[in-house]
Amino acid sequence: MAKKHRYKVSITQMTINGGYVYAGYSNYRGEAEFTSTYNQCHFDDKTLKKIKGGSKGGNYSGVEDGEIYRVMKHEKL
């Protein structure tokens, strides 16, 4: 089984219904689990997928809602 990585994170939602929001819309803090390649992030009930090259200030997109998020890792757990 692939190794998972756990971090304390800050997550900022950068879009609402696909429209960019300057400086973000919602902020979340807590613990997230990343896959071994960091291509997916699991935070609370959200699954986020890595955006290659970034988009609209974010680096992950929501699998369920399609919104753009900026994920910042702070401390490995």
mmCIF file of N, CA and C in Angstrom:
data_model
loop_
_atom_site.group_PDB
_atom_site.id
_atom_site.type_symbol
_atom_site.label_atom_id
_atom_site.label_comp_id
_atom_site.label_asym_id
_atom_site.label_seq_id
_atom_site.Cartn_x
_atom_site.Cartn_y
_atom_site.Cartn_z
ATOM 1 N N MET A 1 0.839 -1.188 0.000
ATOM 2 C CA MET A 1 0.000 0.000 0.000
ATOM 3 C C MET A 1 0.880 1.247 0.000
ATOM 4 N N ALA A 2 0.475 2.239 -0.766
ATOM 5 C CA ALA A 2 1.251 3.470 -0.896
ATOM 6 C C ALA A 2 1.232 4.263 0.404
ATOM 7 N N LYS A 3 2.333 4.933 0.671
ATOM 8 C CA LYS A 3 2.450 5.733 1.875
ATOM 9 C C LYS A 3 1.611 7.002 1.764
ATOM 10 N N LYS A 4 0.929 7.350 2.843
ATOM 11 C CA LYS A 4 0.131 8.583 2.903
ATOM 12 C C LYS A 4 0.891 9.608 3.728
ATOM 13 N N HIS A 5 0.673 10.879 3.445
ATOM 14 C CA HIS A 5 1.323 11.967 4.169
ATOM 15 C C HIS A 5 0.252 12.795 4.858
ATOM 16 N N ARG A 6 0.454 13.098 6.147
ATOM 17 C CA ARG A 6 -0.492 13.916 6.909
ATOM 18 C C ARG A 6 0.187 15.226 7.293
ATOM 19 N N TYR A 7 -0.541 16.331 7.086
ATOM 20 C CA TYR A 7 -0.023 17.670 7.380
ATOM 21 C C TYR A 7 -1.095 18.510 8.050
ATOM 22 N N LYS A 8 -0.650 19.496 8.829
ATOM 23 C CA LYS A 8 -1.522 20.592 9.216
ATOM 24 C C LYS A 8 -1.551 21.514 8.011
ATOM 25 N N VAL A 9 -2.734 21.956 7.612
ATOM 26 C CA VAL A 9 -2.859 22.748 6.390
ATOM 27 C C VAL A 9 -3.773 23.950 6.590
ATOM 28 N N SER A 10 -3.608 24.910 5.696
ATOM 29 C CA SER A 10 -4.552 26.008 5.503
ATOM 30 C C SER A 10 -5.051 25.881 4.079
ATOM 31 N N ILE A 11 -6.365 25.933 3.903
ATOM 32 C CA ILE A 11 -6.957 25.803 2.568
ATOM 33 C C ILE A 11 -7.839 27.017 2.321
ATOM 34 N N THR A 12 -7.624 27.662 1.184
ATOM 35 C CA THR A 12 -8.423 28.824 0.795
ATOM 36 C C THR A 12 -9.174 28.497 -0.480
ATOM 37 N N GLN A 13 -10.486 28.710 -0.471
ATOM 38 C CA GLN A 13 -11.292 28.519 -1.678
ATOM 39 C C GLN A 13 -11.130 29.761 -2.542
ATOM 40 N N MET A 14 -10.651 29.597 -3.779
ATOM 41 C CA MET A 14 -10.328 30.722 -4.654
ATOM 42 C C MET A 14 -11.433 31.067 -5.651
ATOM 43 N N THR A 15 -12.430 30.203 -5.818
ATOM 44 C CA THR A 15 -13.521 30.468 -6.758
ATOM 45 C C THR A 15 -14.868 30.175 -6.101
ATOM 46 N N ILE A 16 -15.909 30.838 -6.596
ATOM 47 C CA ILE A 16 -17.286 30.534 -6.218
ATOM 48 C C ILE A 16 -18.040 30.317 -7.519
ATOM 49 N N ASN A 17 -18.630 29.146 -7.671
ATOM 50 C CA ASN A 17 -19.336 28.786 -8.912
ATOM 51 C C ASN A 17 -18.476 29.047 -10.142
ATOM 52 N N GLY A 18 -17.174 28.795 -10.019
ATOM 53 C CA GLY A 18 -16.245 28.945 -11.134
ATOM 54 C C GLY A 18 -15.696 30.343 -11.323
ATOM 55 N N GLY A 19 -16.228 31.349 -10.632
ATOM 56 C CA GLY A 19 -15.748 32.729 -10.755
ATOM 57 C C GLY A 19 -14.679 33.030 -9.718
ATOM 58 N N TYR A 20 -13.579 33.634 -10.163
ATOM 59 C CA TYR A 20 -12.454 33.947 -9.284
ATOM 60 C C TYR A 20 -12.845 34.988 -8.237
ATOM 61 N N VAL A 21 -12.402 34.792 -7.003
ATOM 62 C CA VAL A 21 -12.622 35.734 -5.903
ATOM 63 C C VAL A 21 -11.254 36.206 -5.434
ATOM 64 N N TYR A 22 -10.983 37.505 -5.548
ATOM 65 C CA TYR A 22 -9.687 38.042 -5.146
ATOM 66 C C TYR A 22 -9.430 37.742 -3.674
ATOM 67 N N ALA A 23 -8.268 37.204 -3.356
ATOM 68 C CA ALA A 23 -7.819 36.861 -2.001
ATOM 69 C C ALA A 23 -8.615 35.720 -1.372
ATOM 70 N N GLY A 24 -9.477 35.081 -2.120
ATOM 71 C CA GLY A 24 -10.156 33.890 -1.632
ATOM 72 C C GLY A 24 -11.507 34.165 -1.000
ATOM 73 N N TYR A 25 -12.274 33.102 -0.867
ATOM 74 C CA TYR A 25 -13.642 33.177 -0.368
ATOM 75 C C TYR A 25 -13.753 32.586 1.039
ATOM 76 N N SER A 26 -13.353 31.343 1.202
ATOM 77 C CA SER A 26 -13.439 30.669 2.493
ATOM 78 C C SER A 26 -12.069 30.151 2.888
ATOM 79 N N ASN A 27 -11.797 30.165 4.185
ATOM 80 C CA ASN A 27 -10.541 29.638 4.699
ATOM 81 C C ASN A 27 -10.829 28.489 5.651
ATOM 82 N N TYR A 28 -10.047 27.437 5.512
ATOM 83 C CA TYR A 28 -10.180 26.261 6.375
ATOM 84 C C TYR A 28 -8.817 25.944 6.962
ATOM 85 N N ARG A 29 -8.782 25.466 8.179
ATOM 86 C CA ARG A 29 -7.551 25.014 8.822
ATOM 87 C C ARG A 29 -7.816 23.663 9.453
ATOM 88 N N GLY A 30 -6.807 22.816 9.399
ATOM 89 C CA GLY A 30 -6.964 21.506 10.013
ATOM 90 C C GLY A 30 -5.924 20.539 9.508
ATOM 91 N N GLU A 31 -6.257 19.258 9.574
ATOM 92 C CA GLU A 31 -5.357 18.209 9.133
ATOM 93 C C GLU A 31 -5.850 17.632 7.813
ATOM 94 N N ALA A 32 -4.900 17.378 6.926
ATOM 95 C CA ALA A 32 -5.224 16.796 5.625
ATOM 96 C C ALA A 32 -4.317 15.611 5.369
ATOM 97 N N GLU A 33 -4.804 14.690 4.552
ATOM 98 C CA GLU A 33 -4.015 13.528 4.163
ATOM 99 C C GLU A 33 -3.781 13.587 2.654
ATOM 100 N N PHE A 34 -2.534 13.424 2.259
ATOM 101 C CA PHE A 34 -2.139 13.463 0.858
ATOM 102 C C PHE A 34 -1.723 12.069 0.411
ATOM 103 N N THR A 35 -1.940 11.776 -0.871
ATOM 104 C CA THR A 35 -1.447 10.521 -1.428
ATOM 105 C C THR A 35 0.070 10.604 -1.517
ATOM 106 N N SER A 36 0.713 9.486 -1.780
ATOM 107 C CA SER A 36 2.179 9.443 -1.812
ATOM 108 C C SER A 36 2.770 10.363 -2.874
ATOM 109 N N THR A 37 2.037 10.635 -3.951
ATOM 110 C CA THR A 37 2.526 11.513 -5.013
ATOM 111 C C THR A 37 2.021 12.945 -4.878
ATOM 112 N N TYR A 38 1.226 13.226 -3.840
ATOM 113 C CA TYR A 38 0.620 14.534 -3.582
ATOM 114 C C TYR A 38 -0.364 14.953 -4.676
ATOM 115 N N ASN A 39 -0.847 14.011 -5.479
ATOM 116 C CA ASN A 39 -1.811 14.330 -6.531
ATOM 117 C C ASN A 39 -3.228 14.499 -5.994
ATOM 118 N N GLN A 40 -3.503 13.963 -4.805
ATOM 119 C CA GLN A 40 -4.814 14.139 -4.178
ATOM 120 C C GLN A 40 -4.642 14.472 -2.707
ATOM 121 N N CYS A 41 -5.602 15.253 -2.228
ATOM 122 C CA CYS A 41 -5.620 15.683 -0.837
ATOM 123 C C CYS A 41 -7.013 15.403 -0.293
ATOM 124 N N HIS A 42 -7.087 14.846 0.897
ATOM 125 C CA HIS A 42 -8.365 14.573 1.556
ATOM 126 C C HIS A 42 -8.433 15.424 2.817
ATOM 127 N N PHE A 43 -9.421 16.317 2.860
ATOM 128 C CA PHE A 43 -9.588 17.237 3.981
ATOM 129 C C PHE A 43 -11.059 17.257 4.363
ATOM 130 N N ASP A 44 -11.371 16.887 5.602
ATOM 131 C CA ASP A 44 -12.755 16.757 6.056
ATOM 132 C C ASP A 44 -13.544 15.939 5.034
ATOM 133 N N ASP A 45 -14.571 16.513 4.436
ATOM 134 C CA ASP A 45 -15.375 15.775 3.459
ATOM 135 C C ASP A 45 -15.012 16.142 2.020
ATOM 136 N N LYS A 46 -13.907 16.851 1.826
ATOM 137 C CA LYS A 46 -13.490 17.281 0.488
ATOM 138 C C LYS A 46 -12.366 16.397 -0.040
ATOM 139 N N THR A 47 -12.434 16.087 -1.329
ATOM 140 C CA THR A 47 -11.342 15.442 -2.030
ATOM 141 C C THR A 47 -10.850 16.444 -3.059
ATOM 142 N N LEU A 48 -9.569 16.780 -2.984
ATOM 143 C CA LEU A 48 -8.980 17.775 -3.877
ATOM 144 C C LEU A 48 -7.947 17.106 -4.771
ATOM 145 N N LYS A 49 -7.941 17.486 -6.043
ATOM 146 C CA LYS A 49 -7.021 16.917 -7.026
ATOM 147 C C LYS A 49 -6.037 17.993 -7.484
ATOM 148 N N LYS A 50 -4.764 17.640 -7.573
ATOM 149 C CA LYS A 50 -3.699 18.569 -7.950
ATOM 150 C C LYS A 50 -3.928 19.126 -9.350
ATOM 151 N N ILE A 51 -3.725 20.447 -9.491
ATOM 152 C CA ILE A 51 -3.799 21.104 -10.795
ATOM 153 C C ILE A 51 -2.370 21.296 -11.275
ATOM 154 N N LYS A 52 -2.018 20.693 -12.374
ATOM 155 C CA LYS A 52 -0.671 20.843 -12.917
ATOM 156 C C LYS A 52 -0.468 22.278 -13.388
ATOM 157 N N GLY A 53 0.486 22.984 -12.812
ATOM 158 C CA GLY A 53 0.778 24.361 -13.203
ATOM 159 C C GLY A 53 -0.076 25.401 -12.505
ATOM 160 N N GLY A 54 -1.058 24.991 -11.718
ATOM 161 C CA GLY A 54 -1.907 25.935 -10.980
ATOM 162 C C GLY A 54 -2.955 26.585 -11.863
ATOM 163 N N SER A 55 -3.917 27.244 -11.216
ATOM 164 C CA SER A 55 -4.989 27.912 -11.931
ATOM 165 C C SER A 55 -5.671 28.904 -11.014
ATOM 166 N N LYS A 56 -5.842 30.138 -11.452
ATOM 167 C CA LYS A 56 -6.553 31.174 -10.700
ATOM 168 C C LYS A 56 -6.045 31.297 -9.265
ATOM 169 N N GLY A 57 -4.737 31.179 -9.082
ATOM 170 C CA GLY A 57 -4.149 31.321 -7.764
ATOM 171 C C GLY A 57 -4.212 30.080 -6.906
ATOM 172 N N GLY A 58 -4.788 29.009 -7.414
ATOM 173 C CA GLY A 58 -4.917 27.786 -6.634
ATOM 174 C C GLY A 58 -4.046 26.670 -7.163
ATOM 175 N N ASN A 59 -3.908 25.613 -6.361
ATOM 176 C CA ASN A 59 -3.090 24.482 -6.776
ATOM 177 C C ASN A 59 -3.844 23.146 -6.735
ATOM 178 N N TYR A 60 -5.091 23.149 -6.248
ATOM 179 C CA TYR A 60 -5.923 21.950 -6.222
ATOM 180 C C TYR A 60 -7.340 22.317 -6.647
ATOM 181 N N SER A 61 -8.062 21.357 -7.236
ATOM 182 C CA SER A 61 -9.475 21.578 -7.571
ATOM 183 C C SER A 61 -10.319 20.537 -6.839
ATOM 184 N N GLY A 62 -11.520 20.936 -6.454
ATOM 185 C CA GLY A 62 -12.427 20.039 -5.749
ATOM 186 C C GLY A 62 -13.010 19.006 -6.689
ATOM 187 N N VAL A 63 -12.925 17.740 -6.335
ATOM 188 C CA VAL A 63 -13.468 16.668 -7.163
ATOM 189 C C VAL A 63 -14.991 16.762 -7.201
ATOM 190 N N GLU A 64 -15.613 17.015 -6.049
ATOM 191 C CA GLU A 64 -17.080 17.053 -5.973
ATOM 192 C C GLU A 64 -17.667 18.356 -6.508
ATOM 193 N N ASP A 65 -17.033 19.492 -6.192
ATOM 194 C CA ASP A 65 -17.638 20.785 -6.541
ATOM 195 C C ASP A 65 -16.962 21.527 -7.695
ATOM 196 N N GLY A 66 -15.774 21.117 -8.114
ATOM 197 C CA GLY A 66 -15.088 21.751 -9.233
ATOM 198 C C GLY A 66 -14.478 23.106 -8.915
ATOM 199 N N GLU A 67 -14.538 23.540 -7.662
ATOM 200 C CA GLU A 67 -13.963 24.830 -7.276
ATOM 201 C C GLU A 67 -12.441 24.723 -7.165
ATOM 202 N N ILE A 68 -11.767 25.863 -7.229
ATOM 203 C CA ILE A 68 -10.310 25.934 -7.134
ATOM 204 C C ILE A 68 -9.925 26.280 -5.700
ATOM 205 N N TYR A 69 -8.908 25.585 -5.163
ATOM 206 C CA TYR A 69 -8.441 25.797 -3.798
ATOM 207 C C TYR A 69 -6.930 26.001 -3.782
ATOM 208 N N ARG A 70 -6.458 26.795 -2.820
ATOM 209 C CA ARG A 70 -5.028 26.921 -2.552
ATOM 210 C C ARG A 70 -4.761 26.165 -1.254
ATOM 211 N N VAL A 71 -3.905 25.159 -1.334
ATOM 212 C CA VAL A 71 -3.560 24.334 -0.180
ATOM 213 C C VAL A 71 -2.133 24.669 0.242
ATOM 214 N N MET A 72 -1.974 25.036 1.515
ATOM 215 C CA MET A 72 -0.657 25.366 2.054
ATOM 216 C C MET A 72 -0.351 24.399 3.194
ATOM 217 N N LYS A 73 0.737 23.635 3.044
ATOM 218 C CA LYS A 73 1.148 22.689 4.074
ATOM 219 C C LYS A 73 2.013 23.428 5.097
ATOM 220 N N HIS A 74 1.742 23.189 6.397
ATOM 221 C CA HIS A 74 2.491 23.870 7.445
ATOM 222 C C HIS A 74 3.409 22.942 8.231
ATOM 223 N N GLU A 75 2.889 21.834 8.671
ATOM 224 C CA GLU A 75 3.658 20.966 9.565
ATOM 225 C C GLU A 75 3.293 19.520 9.320
ATOM 226 N N LYS A 76 4.313 18.690 9.129
ATOM 227 C CA LYS A 76 4.071 17.253 8.920
ATOM 228 C C LYS A 76 3.680 16.621 10.246
ATOM 229 N N LEU A 77 2.675 15.750 10.212
ATOM 230 C CA LEU A 77 2.209 15.068 11.422
ATOM 231 C C LEU A 77 2.717 13.646 11.483
#
